[in-house]
GROMACS .gro file of C-alpha atoms in nm:
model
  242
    1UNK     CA    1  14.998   7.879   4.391
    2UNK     CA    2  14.878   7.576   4.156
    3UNK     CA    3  14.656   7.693   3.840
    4UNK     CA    4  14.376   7.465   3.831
    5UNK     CA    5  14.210   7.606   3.520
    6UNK     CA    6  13.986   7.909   3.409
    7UNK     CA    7  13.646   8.090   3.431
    8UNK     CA    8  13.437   7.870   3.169
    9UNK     CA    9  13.071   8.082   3.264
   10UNK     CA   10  12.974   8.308   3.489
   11UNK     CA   11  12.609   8.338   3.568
   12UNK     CA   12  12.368   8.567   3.696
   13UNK     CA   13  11.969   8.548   3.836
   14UNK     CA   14  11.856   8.906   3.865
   15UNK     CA   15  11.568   8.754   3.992
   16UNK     CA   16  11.533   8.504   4.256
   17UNK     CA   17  11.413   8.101   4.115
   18UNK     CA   18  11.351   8.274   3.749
   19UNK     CA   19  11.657   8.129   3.463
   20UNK     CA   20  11.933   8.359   3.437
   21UNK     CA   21  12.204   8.489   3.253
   22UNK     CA   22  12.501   8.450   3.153
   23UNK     CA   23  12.756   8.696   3.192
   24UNK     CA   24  13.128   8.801   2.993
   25UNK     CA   25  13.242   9.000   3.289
   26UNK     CA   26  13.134   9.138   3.616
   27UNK     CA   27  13.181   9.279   3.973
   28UNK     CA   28  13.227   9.042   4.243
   29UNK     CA   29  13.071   9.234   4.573
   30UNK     CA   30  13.121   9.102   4.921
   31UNK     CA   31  12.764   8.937   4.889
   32UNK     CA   32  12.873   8.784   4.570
   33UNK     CA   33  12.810   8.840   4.168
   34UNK     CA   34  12.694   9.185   4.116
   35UNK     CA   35  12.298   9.220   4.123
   36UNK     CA   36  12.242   8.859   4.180
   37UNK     CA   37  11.916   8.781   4.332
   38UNK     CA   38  11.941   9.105   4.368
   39UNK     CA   39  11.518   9.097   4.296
   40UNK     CA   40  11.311   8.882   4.483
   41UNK     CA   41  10.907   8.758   4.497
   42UNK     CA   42  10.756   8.648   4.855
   43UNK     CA   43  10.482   8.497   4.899
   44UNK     CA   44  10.215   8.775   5.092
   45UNK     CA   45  10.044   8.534   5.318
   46UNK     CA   46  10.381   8.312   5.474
   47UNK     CA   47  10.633   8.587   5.461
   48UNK     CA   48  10.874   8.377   5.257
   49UNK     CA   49  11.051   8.373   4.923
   50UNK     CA   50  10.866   8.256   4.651
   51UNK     CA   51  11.092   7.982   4.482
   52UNK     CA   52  11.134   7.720   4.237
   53UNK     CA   53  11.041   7.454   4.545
   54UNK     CA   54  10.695   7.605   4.569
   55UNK     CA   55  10.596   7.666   4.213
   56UNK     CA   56  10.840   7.521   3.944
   57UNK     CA   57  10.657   7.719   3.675
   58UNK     CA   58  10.901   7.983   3.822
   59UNK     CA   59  11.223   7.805   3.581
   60UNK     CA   60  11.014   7.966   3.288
   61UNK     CA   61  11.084   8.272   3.350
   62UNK     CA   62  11.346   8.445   3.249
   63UNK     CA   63  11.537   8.741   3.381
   64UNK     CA   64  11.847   8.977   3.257
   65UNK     CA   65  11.983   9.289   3.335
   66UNK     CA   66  11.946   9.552   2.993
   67UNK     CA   67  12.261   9.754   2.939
   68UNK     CA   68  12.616   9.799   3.154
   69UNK     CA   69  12.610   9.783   3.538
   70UNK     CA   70  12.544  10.044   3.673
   71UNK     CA   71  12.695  10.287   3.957
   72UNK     CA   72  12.584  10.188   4.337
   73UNK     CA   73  12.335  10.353   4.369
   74UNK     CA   74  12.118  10.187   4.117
   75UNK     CA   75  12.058   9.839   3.942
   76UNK     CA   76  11.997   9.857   3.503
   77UNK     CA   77  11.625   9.783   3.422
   78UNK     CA   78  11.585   9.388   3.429
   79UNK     CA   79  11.436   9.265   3.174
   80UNK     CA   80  11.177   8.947   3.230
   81UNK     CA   81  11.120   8.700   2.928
   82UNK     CA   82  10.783   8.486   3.046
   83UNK     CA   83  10.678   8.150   2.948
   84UNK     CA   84  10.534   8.224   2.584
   85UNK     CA   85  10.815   8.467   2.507
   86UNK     CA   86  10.700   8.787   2.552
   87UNK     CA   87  10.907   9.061   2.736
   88UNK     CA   88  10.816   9.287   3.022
   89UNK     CA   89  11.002   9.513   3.248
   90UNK     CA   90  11.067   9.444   3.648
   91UNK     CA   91  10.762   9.689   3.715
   92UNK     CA   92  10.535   9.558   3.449
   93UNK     CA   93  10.167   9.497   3.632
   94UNK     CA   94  10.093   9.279   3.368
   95UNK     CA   95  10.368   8.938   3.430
   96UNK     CA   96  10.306   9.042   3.818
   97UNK     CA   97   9.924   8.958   3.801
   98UNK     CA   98  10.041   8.653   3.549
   99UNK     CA   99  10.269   8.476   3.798
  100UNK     CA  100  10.043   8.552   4.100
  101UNK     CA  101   9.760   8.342   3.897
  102UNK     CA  102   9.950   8.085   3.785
  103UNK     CA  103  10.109   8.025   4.155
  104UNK     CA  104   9.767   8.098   4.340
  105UNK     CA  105   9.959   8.267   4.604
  106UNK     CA  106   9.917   8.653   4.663
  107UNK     CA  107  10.292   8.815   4.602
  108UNK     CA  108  10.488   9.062   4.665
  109UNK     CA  109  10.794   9.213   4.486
  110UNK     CA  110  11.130   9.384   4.602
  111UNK     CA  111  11.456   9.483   4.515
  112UNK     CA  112  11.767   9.493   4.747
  113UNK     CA  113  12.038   9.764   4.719
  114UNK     CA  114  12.326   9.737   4.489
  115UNK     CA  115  12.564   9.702   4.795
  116UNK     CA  116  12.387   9.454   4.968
  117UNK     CA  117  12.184   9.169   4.886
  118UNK     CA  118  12.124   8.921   5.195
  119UNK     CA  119  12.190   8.571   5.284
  120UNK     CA  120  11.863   8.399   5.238
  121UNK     CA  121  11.802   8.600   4.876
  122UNK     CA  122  12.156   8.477   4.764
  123UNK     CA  123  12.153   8.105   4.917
  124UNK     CA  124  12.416   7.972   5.193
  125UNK     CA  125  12.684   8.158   5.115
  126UNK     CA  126  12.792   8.417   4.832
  127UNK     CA  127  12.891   8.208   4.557
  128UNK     CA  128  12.781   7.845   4.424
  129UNK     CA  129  13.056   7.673   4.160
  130UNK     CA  130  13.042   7.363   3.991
  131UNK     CA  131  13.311   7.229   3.752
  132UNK     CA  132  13.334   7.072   3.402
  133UNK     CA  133  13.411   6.740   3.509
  134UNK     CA  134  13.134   6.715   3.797
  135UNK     CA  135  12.892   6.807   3.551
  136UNK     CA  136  13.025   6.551   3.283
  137UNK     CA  137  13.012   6.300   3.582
  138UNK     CA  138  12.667   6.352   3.679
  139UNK     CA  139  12.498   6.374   3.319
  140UNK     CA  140  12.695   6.017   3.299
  141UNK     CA  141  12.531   5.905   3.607
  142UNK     CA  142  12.224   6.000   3.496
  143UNK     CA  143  12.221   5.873   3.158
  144UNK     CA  144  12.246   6.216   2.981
  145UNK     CA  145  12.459   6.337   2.714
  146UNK     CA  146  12.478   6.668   2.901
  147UNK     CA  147  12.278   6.865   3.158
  148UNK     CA  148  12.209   7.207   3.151
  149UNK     CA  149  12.477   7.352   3.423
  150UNK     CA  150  12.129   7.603   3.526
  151UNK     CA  151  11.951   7.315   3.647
  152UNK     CA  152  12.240   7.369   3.962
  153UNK     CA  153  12.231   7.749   3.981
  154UNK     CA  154  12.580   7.820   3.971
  155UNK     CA  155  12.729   8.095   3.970
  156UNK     CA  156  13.051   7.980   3.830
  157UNK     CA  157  13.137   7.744   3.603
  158UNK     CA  158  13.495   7.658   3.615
  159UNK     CA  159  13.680   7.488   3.333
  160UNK     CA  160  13.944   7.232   3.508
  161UNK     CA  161  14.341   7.136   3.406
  162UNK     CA  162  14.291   6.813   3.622
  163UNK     CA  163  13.967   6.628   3.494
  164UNK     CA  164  13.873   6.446   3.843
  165UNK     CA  165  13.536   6.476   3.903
  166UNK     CA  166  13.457   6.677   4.203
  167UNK     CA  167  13.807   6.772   4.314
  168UNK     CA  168  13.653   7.088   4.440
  169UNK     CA  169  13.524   6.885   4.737
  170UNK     CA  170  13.928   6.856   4.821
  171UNK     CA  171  13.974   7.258   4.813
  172UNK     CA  172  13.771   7.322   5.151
  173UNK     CA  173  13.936   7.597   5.385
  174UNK     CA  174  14.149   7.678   5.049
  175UNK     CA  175  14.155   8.002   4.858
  176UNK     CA  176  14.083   8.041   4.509
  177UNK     CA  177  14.240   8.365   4.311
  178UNK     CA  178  14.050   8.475   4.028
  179UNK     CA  179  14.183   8.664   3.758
  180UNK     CA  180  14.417   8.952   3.925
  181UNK     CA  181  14.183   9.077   4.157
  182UNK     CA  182  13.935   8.847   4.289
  183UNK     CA  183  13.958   8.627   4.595
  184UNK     CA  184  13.740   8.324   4.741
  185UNK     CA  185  13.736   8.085   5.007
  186UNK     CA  186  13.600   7.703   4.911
  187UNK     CA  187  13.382   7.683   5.219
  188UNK     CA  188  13.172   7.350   5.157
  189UNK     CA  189  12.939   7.079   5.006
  190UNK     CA  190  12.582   7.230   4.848
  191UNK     CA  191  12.350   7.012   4.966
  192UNK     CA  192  12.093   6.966   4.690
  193UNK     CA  193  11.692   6.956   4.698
  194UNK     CA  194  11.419   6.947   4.457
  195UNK     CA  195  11.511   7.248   4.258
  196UNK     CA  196  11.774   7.015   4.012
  197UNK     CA  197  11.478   6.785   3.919
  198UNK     CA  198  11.307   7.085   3.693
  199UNK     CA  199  11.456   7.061   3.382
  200UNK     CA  200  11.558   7.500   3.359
  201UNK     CA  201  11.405   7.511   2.970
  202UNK     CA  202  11.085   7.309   2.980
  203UNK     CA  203  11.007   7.360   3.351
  204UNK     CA  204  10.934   6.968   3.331
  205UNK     CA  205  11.059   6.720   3.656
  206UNK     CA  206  11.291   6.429   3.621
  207UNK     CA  207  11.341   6.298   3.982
  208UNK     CA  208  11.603   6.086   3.792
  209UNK     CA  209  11.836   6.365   3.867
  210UNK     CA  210  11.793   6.397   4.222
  211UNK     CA  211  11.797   6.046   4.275
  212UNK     CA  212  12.114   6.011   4.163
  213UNK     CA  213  12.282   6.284   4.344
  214UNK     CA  214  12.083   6.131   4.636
  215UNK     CA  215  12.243   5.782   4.622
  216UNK     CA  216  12.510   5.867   4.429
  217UNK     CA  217  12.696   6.190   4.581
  218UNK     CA  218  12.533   6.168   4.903
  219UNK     CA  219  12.288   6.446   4.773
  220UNK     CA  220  12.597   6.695   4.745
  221UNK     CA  221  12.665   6.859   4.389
  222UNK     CA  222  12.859   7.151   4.334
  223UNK     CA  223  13.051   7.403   4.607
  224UNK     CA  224  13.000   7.733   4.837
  225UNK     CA  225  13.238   8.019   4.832
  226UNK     CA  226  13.256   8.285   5.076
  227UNK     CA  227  13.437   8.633   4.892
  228UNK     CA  228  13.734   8.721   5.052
  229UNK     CA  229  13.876   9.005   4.784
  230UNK     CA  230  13.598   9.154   4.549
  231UNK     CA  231  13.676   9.271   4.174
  232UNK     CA  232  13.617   9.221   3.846
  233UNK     CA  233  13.607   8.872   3.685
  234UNK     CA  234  13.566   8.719   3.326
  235UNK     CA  235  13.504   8.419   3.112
  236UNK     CA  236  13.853   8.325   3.025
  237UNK     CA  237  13.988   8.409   3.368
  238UNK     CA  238  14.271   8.195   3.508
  239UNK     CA  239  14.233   8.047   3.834
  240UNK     CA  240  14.457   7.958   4.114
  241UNK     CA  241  14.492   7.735   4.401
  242UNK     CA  242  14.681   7.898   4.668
   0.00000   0.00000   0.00000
């Protein structure tokens, strides 16, 4: 095995298209990091997930879970943080009715089970990772000092030995070990849309961003995992080629 670096951030969206959190440490399930989009708003009238594609204001929001996870059986309360600061609970009426105006859609709200959480709440596959050097590359492409990494949605940041930009796209059909427990497979490109042009703190669009990944990186930023070994991970964590 080849170390290739460690665990810079692991993050977390309790809540499907709302900001997230980052974590210290965590389970890794089969469908990924524990309780992630584990809570999800659809849209009443089409039957589909509301998301940051259909009403950006979403990236406002913010979500997190309060307190230790929890056995299976049960999530910890999530905690929503809405546009002008104020704090609500998951079952709060009150944010509910607020995003429901503010999208002028009719929604609907639901929470998967600890043990499960579906392809199509959780994107393409379980896990999304970027790397410190792609994301250096890409603020440099787009004339940024930095970029927020949530403006991607990864799950994992990963902090690299080897500073080539997007050498991840060279560890597809590889394994990555995580820590002592954890196992992944690097399955392939994440191919980007609209989402990465709303800035994840002012909820503003750059299309700048896009563009560039567009003409740039052949609209591919950042890598899906599949889990192959669940455990615990944490920031800090080495990782391994193998």
């Amino acid at each position: 095995m080849e170390r290739i670096g460690h665990v810079g951030k692991i993050m977390r969206y309790p809540v499907k298209s709302f900001s997230g959190e980052a974590v210290q440490s965590t389970r890794v399930m089969d469908y990924g990091i524990y309780g992630d989009r584990s809570h999800v708003i659809t849209e009443k009238i089409r039957h589909r997930y509301l998301t940051i594609t259909h009403f950006q204001g979403m990236v406002k929001y913010k979500a997190a879970f309060t307190g230790g996870e929890c056995p299976d059986d049960h999530y910890p309360p999530v905690k929503i943080i809405g546009p002008d600061n104020r704090t609500y609970d998951w079952e709060d009426e009150e944010w509910r009715e607020e995003l429901s105006k503010q999208s002028k859609k009719p929604l609907s709200f639901k929470r998967y089970d600890p043990l499960h959480v579906p392809i199509g709440a959780i994107e393409e596959e379980n896990l999304l990772i970027v790397t410190d050097a792609s994301l250096r590359k890409i603020s440099e492409l787009t004339g940024r000092d930095a970029i927020n990494e949530q403006r991607f949605r990864p799950n994992l940041q990963l902090e690299l030995l080897n500073q080539m930009p997007f050498i991840e796209e060279e560890w597809f059909s590889k394994r990555l070990q995580i820590g002592k427990e954890v196992e992944i497979e690097i399955k392939r490109h994440c191919e980007r849309c609209m989402i990465i042009t709303v800035d994840p703190e002012t909820g503003e669009r750059d299309a700048n961003v896009h563009k560039q990944v567009i003409t740039q990186r052949n609209n591919h930023f950042g890598v899906y995992a599949s889990v192959v070994k669940t455990g615990t991970i944490s920031a800090g964590d080495e990782v391994w080629l193998k």
